[in-house]
Coordinates of C-alpha atoms in Angstrom, one line a residue:
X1 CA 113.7 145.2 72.2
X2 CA 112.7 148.2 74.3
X3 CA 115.4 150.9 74.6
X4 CA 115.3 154.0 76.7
X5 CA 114.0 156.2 73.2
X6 CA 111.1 154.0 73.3
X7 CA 110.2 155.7 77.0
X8 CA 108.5 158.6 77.9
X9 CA 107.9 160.0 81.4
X10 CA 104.4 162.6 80.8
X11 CA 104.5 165.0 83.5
X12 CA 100.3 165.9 83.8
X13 CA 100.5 169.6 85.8
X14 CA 98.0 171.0 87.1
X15 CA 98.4 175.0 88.3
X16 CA 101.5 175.9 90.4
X17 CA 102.4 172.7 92.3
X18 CA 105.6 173.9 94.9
X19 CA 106.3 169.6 94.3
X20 CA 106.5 169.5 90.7
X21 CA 110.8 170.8 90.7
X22 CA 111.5 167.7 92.8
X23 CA 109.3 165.4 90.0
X24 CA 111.1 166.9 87.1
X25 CA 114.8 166.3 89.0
X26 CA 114.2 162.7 89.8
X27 CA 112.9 162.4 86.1
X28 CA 116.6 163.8 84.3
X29 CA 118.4 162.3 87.0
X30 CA 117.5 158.4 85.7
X31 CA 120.4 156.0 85.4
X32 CA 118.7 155.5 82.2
X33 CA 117.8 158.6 80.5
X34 CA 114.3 158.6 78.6
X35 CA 111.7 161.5 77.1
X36 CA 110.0 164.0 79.3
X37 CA 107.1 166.0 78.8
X38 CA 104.3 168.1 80.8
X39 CA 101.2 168.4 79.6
X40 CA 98.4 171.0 81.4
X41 CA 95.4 172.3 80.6
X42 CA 95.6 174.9 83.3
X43 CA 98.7 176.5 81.9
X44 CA 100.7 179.7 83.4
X45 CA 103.7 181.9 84.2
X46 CA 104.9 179.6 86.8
X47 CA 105.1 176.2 84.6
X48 CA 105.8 177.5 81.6
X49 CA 109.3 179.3 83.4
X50 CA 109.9 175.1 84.7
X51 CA 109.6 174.1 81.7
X52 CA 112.0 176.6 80.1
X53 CA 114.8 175.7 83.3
X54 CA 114.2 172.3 82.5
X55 CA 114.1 172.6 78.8
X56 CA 111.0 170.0 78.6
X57 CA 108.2 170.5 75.8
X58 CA 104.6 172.2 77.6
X59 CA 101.6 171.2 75.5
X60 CA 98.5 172.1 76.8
X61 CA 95.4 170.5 76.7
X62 CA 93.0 173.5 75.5
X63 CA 89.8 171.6 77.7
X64 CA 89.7 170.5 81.1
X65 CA 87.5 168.2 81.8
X66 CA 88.8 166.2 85.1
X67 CA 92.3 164.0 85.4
X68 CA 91.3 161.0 83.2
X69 CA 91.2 163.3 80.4
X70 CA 93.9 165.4 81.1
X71 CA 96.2 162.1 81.5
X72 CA 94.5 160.6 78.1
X73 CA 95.5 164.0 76.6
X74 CA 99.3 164.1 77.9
X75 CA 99.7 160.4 77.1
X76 CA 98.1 160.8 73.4
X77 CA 101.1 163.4 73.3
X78 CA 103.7 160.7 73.7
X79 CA 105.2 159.1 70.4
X80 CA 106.5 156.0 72.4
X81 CA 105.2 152.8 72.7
X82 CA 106.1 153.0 77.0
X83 CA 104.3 155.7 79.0
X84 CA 104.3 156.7 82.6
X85 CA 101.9 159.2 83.7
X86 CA 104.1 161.4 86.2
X87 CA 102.2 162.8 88.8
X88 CA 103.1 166.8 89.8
X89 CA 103.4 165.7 93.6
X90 CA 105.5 162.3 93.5
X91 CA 109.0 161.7 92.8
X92 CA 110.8 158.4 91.3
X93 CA 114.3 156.4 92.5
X94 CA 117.0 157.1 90.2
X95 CA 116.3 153.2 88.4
X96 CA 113.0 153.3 87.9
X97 CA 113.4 153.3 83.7
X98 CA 116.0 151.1 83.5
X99 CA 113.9 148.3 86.0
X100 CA 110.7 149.1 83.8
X101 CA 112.8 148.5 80.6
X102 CA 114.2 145.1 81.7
X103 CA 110.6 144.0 82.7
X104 CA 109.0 145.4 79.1
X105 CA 111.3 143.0 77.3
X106 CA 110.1 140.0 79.0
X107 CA 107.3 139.9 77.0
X108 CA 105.4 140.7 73.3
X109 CA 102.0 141.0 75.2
X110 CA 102.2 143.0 78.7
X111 CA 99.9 145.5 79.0
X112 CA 101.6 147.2 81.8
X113 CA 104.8 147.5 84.6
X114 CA 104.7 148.8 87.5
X115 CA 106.7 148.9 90.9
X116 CA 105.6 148.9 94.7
X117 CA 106.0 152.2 95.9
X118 CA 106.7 153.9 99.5
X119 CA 105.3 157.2 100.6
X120 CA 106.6 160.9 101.4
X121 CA 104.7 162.4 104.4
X122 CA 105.5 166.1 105.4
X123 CA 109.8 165.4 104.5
X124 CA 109.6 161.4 106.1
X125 CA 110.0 158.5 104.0
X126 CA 107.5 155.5 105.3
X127 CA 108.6 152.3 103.7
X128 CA 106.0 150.4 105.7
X129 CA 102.3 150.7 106.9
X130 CA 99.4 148.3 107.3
X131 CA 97.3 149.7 103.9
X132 CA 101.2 149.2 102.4
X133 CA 101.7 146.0 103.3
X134 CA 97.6 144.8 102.4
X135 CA 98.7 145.8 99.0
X136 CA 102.3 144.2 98.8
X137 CA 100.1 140.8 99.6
X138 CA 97.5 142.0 96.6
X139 CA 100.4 142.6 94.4
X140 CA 102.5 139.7 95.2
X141 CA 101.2 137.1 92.5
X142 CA 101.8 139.6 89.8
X143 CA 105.6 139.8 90.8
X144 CA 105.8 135.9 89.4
X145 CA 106.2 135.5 86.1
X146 CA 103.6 132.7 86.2
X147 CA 101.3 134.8 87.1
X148 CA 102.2 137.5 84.7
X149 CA 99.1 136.9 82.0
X150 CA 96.3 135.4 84.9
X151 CA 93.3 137.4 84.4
X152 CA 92.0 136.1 87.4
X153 CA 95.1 136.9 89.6
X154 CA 94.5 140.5 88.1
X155 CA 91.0 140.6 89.1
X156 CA 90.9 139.1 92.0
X157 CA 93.0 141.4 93.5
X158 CA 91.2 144.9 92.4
X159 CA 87.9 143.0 92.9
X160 CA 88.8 143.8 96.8
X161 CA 90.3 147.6 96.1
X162 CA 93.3 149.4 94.2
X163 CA 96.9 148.3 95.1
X164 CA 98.7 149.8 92.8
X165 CA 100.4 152.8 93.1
X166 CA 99.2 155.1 89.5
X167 CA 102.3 157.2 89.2
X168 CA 104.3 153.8 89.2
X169 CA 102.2 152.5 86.3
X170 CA 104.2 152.5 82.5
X171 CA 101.8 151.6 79.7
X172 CA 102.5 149.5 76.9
X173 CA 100.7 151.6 73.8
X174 CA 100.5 148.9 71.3
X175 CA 98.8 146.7 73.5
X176 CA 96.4 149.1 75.9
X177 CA 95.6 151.5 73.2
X178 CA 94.8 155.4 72.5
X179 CA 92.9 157.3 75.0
X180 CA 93.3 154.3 78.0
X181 CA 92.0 156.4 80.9
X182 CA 88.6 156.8 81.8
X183 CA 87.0 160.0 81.8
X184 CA 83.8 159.4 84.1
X185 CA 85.1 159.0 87.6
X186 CA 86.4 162.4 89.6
X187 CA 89.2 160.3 91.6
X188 CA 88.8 156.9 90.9
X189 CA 89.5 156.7 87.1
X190 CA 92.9 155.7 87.6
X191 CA 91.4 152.3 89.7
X192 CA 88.8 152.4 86.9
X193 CA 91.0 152.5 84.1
X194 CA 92.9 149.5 85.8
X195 CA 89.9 147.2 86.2
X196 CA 89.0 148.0 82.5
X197 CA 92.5 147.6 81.1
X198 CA 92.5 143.8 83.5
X199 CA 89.7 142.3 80.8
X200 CA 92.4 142.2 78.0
X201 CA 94.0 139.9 77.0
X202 CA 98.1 140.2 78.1
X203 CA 100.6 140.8 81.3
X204 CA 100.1 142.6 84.4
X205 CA 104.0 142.8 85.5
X206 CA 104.2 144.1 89.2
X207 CA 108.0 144.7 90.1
X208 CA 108.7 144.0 93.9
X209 CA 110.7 147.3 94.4
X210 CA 109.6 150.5 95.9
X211 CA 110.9 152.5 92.8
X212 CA 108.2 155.6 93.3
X213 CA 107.7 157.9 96.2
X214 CA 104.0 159.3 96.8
X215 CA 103.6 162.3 98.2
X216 CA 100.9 162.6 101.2
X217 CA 100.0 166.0 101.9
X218 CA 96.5 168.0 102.8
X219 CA 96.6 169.8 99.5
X220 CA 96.7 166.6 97.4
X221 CA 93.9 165.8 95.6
X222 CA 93.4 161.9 97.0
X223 CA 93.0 163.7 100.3
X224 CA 91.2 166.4 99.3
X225 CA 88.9 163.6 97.6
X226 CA 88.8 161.6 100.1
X227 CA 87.6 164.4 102.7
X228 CA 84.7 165.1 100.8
X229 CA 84.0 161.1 100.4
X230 CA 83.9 161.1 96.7
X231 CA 86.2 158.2 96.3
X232 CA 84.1 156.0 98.6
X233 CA 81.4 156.5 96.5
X234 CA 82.8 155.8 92.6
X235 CA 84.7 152.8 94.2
X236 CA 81.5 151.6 95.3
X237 CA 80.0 151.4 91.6
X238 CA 83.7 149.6 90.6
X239 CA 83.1 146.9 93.2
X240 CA 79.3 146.4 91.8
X241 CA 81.0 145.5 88.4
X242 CA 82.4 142.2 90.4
X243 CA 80.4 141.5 93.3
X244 CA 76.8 141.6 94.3
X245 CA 75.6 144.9 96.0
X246 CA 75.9 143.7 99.6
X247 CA 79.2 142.3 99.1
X248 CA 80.5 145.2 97.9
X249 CA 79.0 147.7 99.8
X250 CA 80.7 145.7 103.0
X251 CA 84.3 145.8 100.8
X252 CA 83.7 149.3 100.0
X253 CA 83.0 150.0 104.0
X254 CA 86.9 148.0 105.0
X255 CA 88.7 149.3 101.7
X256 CA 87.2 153.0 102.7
X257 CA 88.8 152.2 106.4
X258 CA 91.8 151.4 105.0
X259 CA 92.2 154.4 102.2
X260 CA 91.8 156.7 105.4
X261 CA 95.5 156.7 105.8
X262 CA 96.1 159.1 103.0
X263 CA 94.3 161.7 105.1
X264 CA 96.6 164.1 107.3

């Protein structure tokens, strides 16, 4: 039986984010109260004096070699079996934990939670979109239980792109492993990571709740990323890994349409 102790939100900085106080609020302000931690590998004056307001342990990662290793090192610094990879520039509803905890206990073998999410654009709250509700239908057969352990369900949906949200993601250790992320792709190594985690055996729980705000703004780096078409690109060689070049080339072209909507 999972209990808040065996939680831990990782906080993965990067620099001096103006965002990151808002993260770290909605993180101690839980209805269930968990572990937090930041991990950097860019550390300075500015996070270290949050972390010291905050009281929340820094460790920093002494190589930077791109996100997915940065996220493998803050998660590798959790001693829980749950972990959520907090992103600097999103925020979380106040039940997030205690709706992650209730859907860890369902089951010995899930291999991860996670929730629907809304986004943040410039101070508005947008519940609703088209790419938003594409991925609510992607999601939906992982909100039924039967569905929970489908490896098909799984892959069929990222086969056609990425619906779920990264920051909303909690790991299950004992099941996913050390080290889950992948450290290849620039952007895509969350989506990456996903698809690799999908071949194992266990649960993909999706909770039909928008329990994570994420934060579109120029600076971000999914639309700096996407300005400079690197994502279109790395989720072309993940669609090769289920489809025939043609096919996915012509997924890649819609999903590439669709992703455009992070851009401001």
């Amino acid at each position: 039986m999972y209990t808040s102790q065996d939680h831990t939100f990782v906080i993965c900085a990067y620099k001096e984010n103006p965002h990151i106080e808002d993260t770290i609020k909605s993180l101690q302000n839980q209805t269930v109260k968990s572990n937090i931690l930041l991990s950097t590998s860019t550390p300075n004056e500015f996070l270290e004096n949050i972390c010291k307001k905050y009281e929340i342990p820094m460790y920093v990662n002494p190589e930077r070699k791109g996100a997915g290793a940065d996220w493998n090192y803050g998660y590798m610094q959790a001693k829980t079996e749950l972990i959520t990879i907090a992103h600097q520039d999103d925020f979380y509803e106040p039940d997030y934990t205690e709706e992650i905890l209730k859907y860890a206990n369902l089951r010995e073998d899930t291999l991860i939670i996670f929730s629907d999410y809304y986004e943040f654009r410039i101070e508005e709250k947008v519940t609703s979109n088209k790419i938003m509700r594409i991925k609510r239908i992607m999601n939906a057969p992982l909100t039924k239980k039967m569905f929970y352990g489908s490896k098909f369900m799984r892959r069929l949906g990222l086969s056609l792109g990425d619906a779920i949200c990264c920051p909303a993601v909690t790991y299950v250790r004992k099941n996913v492993g050390d080290n889950p992320f992948d450290t290849k792709y620039i952007n895509s190594c969350d989506y990456k990571t996903l698809v690799d985690i999908s071949k194992k055996k266990g649960a993909f729980i999706c909770i039909p709740k928008q329990l994570v705000a994420h934060r579109i703004y120029p600076e971000s780096a999914t639309s700096l990323n996407l300005s400079e078409n690197i994502r279109q690109k790395e989720d072309f060689e993940i669609f090769c890994e289920f489809w025939p070049k043609p096919i996915a080339r012509l997924i890649n072209r819609v999903y590439a349409t669709s992703e455009k909507s992070n851009e401001l």
